[in-house]
mmCIF file of C-alpha atoms in Angstrom:
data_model
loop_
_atom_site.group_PDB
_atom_site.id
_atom_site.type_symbol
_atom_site.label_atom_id
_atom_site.label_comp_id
_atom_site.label_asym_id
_atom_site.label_seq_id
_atom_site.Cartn_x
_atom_site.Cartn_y
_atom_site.Cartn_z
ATOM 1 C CA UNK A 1 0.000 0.000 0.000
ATOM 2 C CA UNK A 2 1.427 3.386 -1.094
ATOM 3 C CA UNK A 3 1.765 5.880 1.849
ATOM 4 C CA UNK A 4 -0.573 9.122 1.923
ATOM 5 C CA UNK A 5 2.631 11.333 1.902
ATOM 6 C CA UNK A 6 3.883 9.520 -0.994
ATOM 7 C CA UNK A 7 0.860 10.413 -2.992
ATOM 8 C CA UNK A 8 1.291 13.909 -2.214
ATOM 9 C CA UNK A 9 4.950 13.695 -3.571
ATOM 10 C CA UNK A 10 4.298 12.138 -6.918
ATOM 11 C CA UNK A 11 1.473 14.261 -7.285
ATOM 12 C CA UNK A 12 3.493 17.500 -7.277
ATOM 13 C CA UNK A 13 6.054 15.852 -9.789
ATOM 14 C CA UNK A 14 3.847 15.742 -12.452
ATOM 15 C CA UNK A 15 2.151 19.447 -11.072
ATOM 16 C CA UNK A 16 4.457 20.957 -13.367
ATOM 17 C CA UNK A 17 3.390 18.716 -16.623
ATOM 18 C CA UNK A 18 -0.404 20.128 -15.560
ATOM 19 C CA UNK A 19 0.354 23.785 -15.811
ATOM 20 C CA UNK A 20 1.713 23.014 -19.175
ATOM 21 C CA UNK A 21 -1.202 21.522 -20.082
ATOM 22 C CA UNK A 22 -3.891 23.594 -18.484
ATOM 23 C CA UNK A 23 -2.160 26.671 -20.038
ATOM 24 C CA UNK A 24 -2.157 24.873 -23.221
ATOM 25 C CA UNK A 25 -5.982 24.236 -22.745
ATOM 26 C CA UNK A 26 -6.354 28.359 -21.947
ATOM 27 C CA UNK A 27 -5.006 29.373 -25.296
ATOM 28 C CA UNK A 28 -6.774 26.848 -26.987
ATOM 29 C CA UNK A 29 -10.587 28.252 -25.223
ATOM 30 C CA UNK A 30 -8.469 31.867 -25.676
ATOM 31 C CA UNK A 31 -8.825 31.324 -29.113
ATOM 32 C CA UNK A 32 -12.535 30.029 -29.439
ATOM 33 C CA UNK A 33 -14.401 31.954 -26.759
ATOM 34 C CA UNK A 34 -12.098 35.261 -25.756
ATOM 35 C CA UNK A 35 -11.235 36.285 -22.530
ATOM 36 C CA UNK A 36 -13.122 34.868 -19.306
ATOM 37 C CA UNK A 37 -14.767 36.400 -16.701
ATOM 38 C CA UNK A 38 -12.294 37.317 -14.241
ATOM 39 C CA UNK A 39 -14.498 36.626 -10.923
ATOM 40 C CA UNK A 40 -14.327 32.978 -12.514
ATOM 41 C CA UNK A 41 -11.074 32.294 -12.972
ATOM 42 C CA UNK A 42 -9.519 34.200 -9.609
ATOM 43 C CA UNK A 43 -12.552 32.065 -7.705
ATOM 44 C CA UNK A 44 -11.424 29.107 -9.912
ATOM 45 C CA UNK A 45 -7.474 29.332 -9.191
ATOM 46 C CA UNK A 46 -8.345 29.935 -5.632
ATOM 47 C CA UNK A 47 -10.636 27.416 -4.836
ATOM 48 C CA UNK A 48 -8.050 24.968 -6.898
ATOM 49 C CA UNK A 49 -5.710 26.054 -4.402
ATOM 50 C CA UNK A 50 -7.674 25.618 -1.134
ATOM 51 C CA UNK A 51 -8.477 22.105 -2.229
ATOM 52 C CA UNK A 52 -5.222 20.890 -2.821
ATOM 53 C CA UNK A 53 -3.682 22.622 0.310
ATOM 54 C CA UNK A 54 -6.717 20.543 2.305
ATOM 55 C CA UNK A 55 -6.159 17.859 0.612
ATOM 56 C CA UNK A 56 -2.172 17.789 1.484
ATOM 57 C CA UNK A 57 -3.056 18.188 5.319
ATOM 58 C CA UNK A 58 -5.211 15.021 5.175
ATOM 59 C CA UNK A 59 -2.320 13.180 3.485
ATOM 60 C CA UNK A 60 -0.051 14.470 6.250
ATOM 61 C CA UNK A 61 -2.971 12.983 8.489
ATOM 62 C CA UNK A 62 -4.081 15.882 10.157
ATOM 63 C CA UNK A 63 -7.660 14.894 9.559
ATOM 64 C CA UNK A 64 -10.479 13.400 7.979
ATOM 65 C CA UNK A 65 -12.407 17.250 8.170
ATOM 66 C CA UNK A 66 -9.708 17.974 5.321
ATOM 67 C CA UNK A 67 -10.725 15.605 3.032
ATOM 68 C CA UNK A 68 -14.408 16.454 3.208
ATOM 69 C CA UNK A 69 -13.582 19.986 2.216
ATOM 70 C CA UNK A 70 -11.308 19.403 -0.062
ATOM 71 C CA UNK A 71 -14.414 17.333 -1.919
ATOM 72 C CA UNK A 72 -16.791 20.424 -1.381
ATOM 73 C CA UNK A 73 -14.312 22.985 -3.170
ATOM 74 C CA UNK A 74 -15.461 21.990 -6.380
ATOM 75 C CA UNK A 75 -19.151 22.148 -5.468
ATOM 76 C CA UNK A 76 -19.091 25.691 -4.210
ATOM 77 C CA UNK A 77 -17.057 26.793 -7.179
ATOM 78 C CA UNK A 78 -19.874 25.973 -9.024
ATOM 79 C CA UNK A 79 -22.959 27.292 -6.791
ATOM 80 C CA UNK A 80 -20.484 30.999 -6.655
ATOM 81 C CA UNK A 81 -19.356 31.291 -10.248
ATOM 82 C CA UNK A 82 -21.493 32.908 -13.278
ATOM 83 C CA UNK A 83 -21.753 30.099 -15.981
ATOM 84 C CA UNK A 84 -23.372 31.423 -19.162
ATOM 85 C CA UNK A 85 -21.953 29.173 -21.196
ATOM 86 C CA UNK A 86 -20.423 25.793 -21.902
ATOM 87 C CA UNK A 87 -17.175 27.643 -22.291
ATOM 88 C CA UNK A 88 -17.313 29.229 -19.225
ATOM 89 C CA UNK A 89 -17.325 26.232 -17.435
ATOM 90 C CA UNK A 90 -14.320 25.237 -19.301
ATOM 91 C CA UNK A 91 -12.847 27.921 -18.067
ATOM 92 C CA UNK A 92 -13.922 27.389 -14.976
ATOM 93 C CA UNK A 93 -12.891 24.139 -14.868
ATOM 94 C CA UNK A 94 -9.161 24.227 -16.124
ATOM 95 C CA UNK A 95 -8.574 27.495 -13.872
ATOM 96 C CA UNK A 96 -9.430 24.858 -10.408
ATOM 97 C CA UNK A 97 -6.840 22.572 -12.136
ATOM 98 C CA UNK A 98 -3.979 25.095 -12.727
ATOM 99 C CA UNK A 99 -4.859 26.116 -8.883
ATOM 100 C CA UNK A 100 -4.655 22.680 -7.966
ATOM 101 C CA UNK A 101 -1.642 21.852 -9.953
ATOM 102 C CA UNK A 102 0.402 25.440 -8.834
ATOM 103 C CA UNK A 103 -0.425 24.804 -4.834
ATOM 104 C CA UNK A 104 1.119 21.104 -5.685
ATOM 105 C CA UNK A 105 4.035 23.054 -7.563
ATOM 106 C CA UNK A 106 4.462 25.023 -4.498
ATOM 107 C CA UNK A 107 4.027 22.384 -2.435
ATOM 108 C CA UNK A 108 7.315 20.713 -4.230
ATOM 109 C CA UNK A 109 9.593 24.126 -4.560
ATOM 110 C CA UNK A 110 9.308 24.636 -0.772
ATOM 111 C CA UNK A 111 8.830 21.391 1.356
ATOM 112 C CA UNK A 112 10.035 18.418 -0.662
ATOM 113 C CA UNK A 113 13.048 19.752 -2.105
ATOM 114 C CA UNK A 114 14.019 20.993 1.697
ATOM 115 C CA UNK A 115 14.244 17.267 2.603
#
């Protein structure tokens, strides 16, 4: 069995791969739909944030409560944010992901490469 810290770990070695990607993904909806709504995307990034820095305490077992919000971070993105489109939940959706995947990046640049 792989050890909760562990996941943690090889999750923010590929957080880097993500950004590519999800930044990839922005220019691509860039080019088909224009800009996004800004209260999306900073609610989006954040909330990606906030649910990966939850979800790292409950891998460093500091709690099942962790977990639980970690899962409702996507569901109140969703209630708070103005979808008027398809699109903008595209948006919506890759901007939790590059908030998820820079909190992991983070996550890397300043604990794991101090061990």
């Amino acid at each position: 069995m792989v050890n909760k810290k562990e996941i943690g770990r090889s999750l923010a070695d590929k957080a880097v791969w993500a950004m590519l990607f999800n930044i990839l993904v922005f220019t691509v909806l860039g080019v088909i739909d224009g800009m996004p709504i800004l209260s999306n995307m900073a609610y989006a990034l954040l909330f990606g944030f906030a649910s990966a820095a939850t979800l790292l305490g409950y891998w460093h077992e500091k709690g099942g409560s962790f977990f639980i919000l970690a899962l409702l971070m996507p569901l109140l993105l969703i209630i708070i944010s103005d979808l008027s489109s398809f699109i903008a939940l595209a948006w919506l959706i890759s901007g939790y992901f590059f908030g998820f995947a820079l909190a992991l990046a983070i996550y890397k640049l300043m604990i794991l490469n101090k061990k």
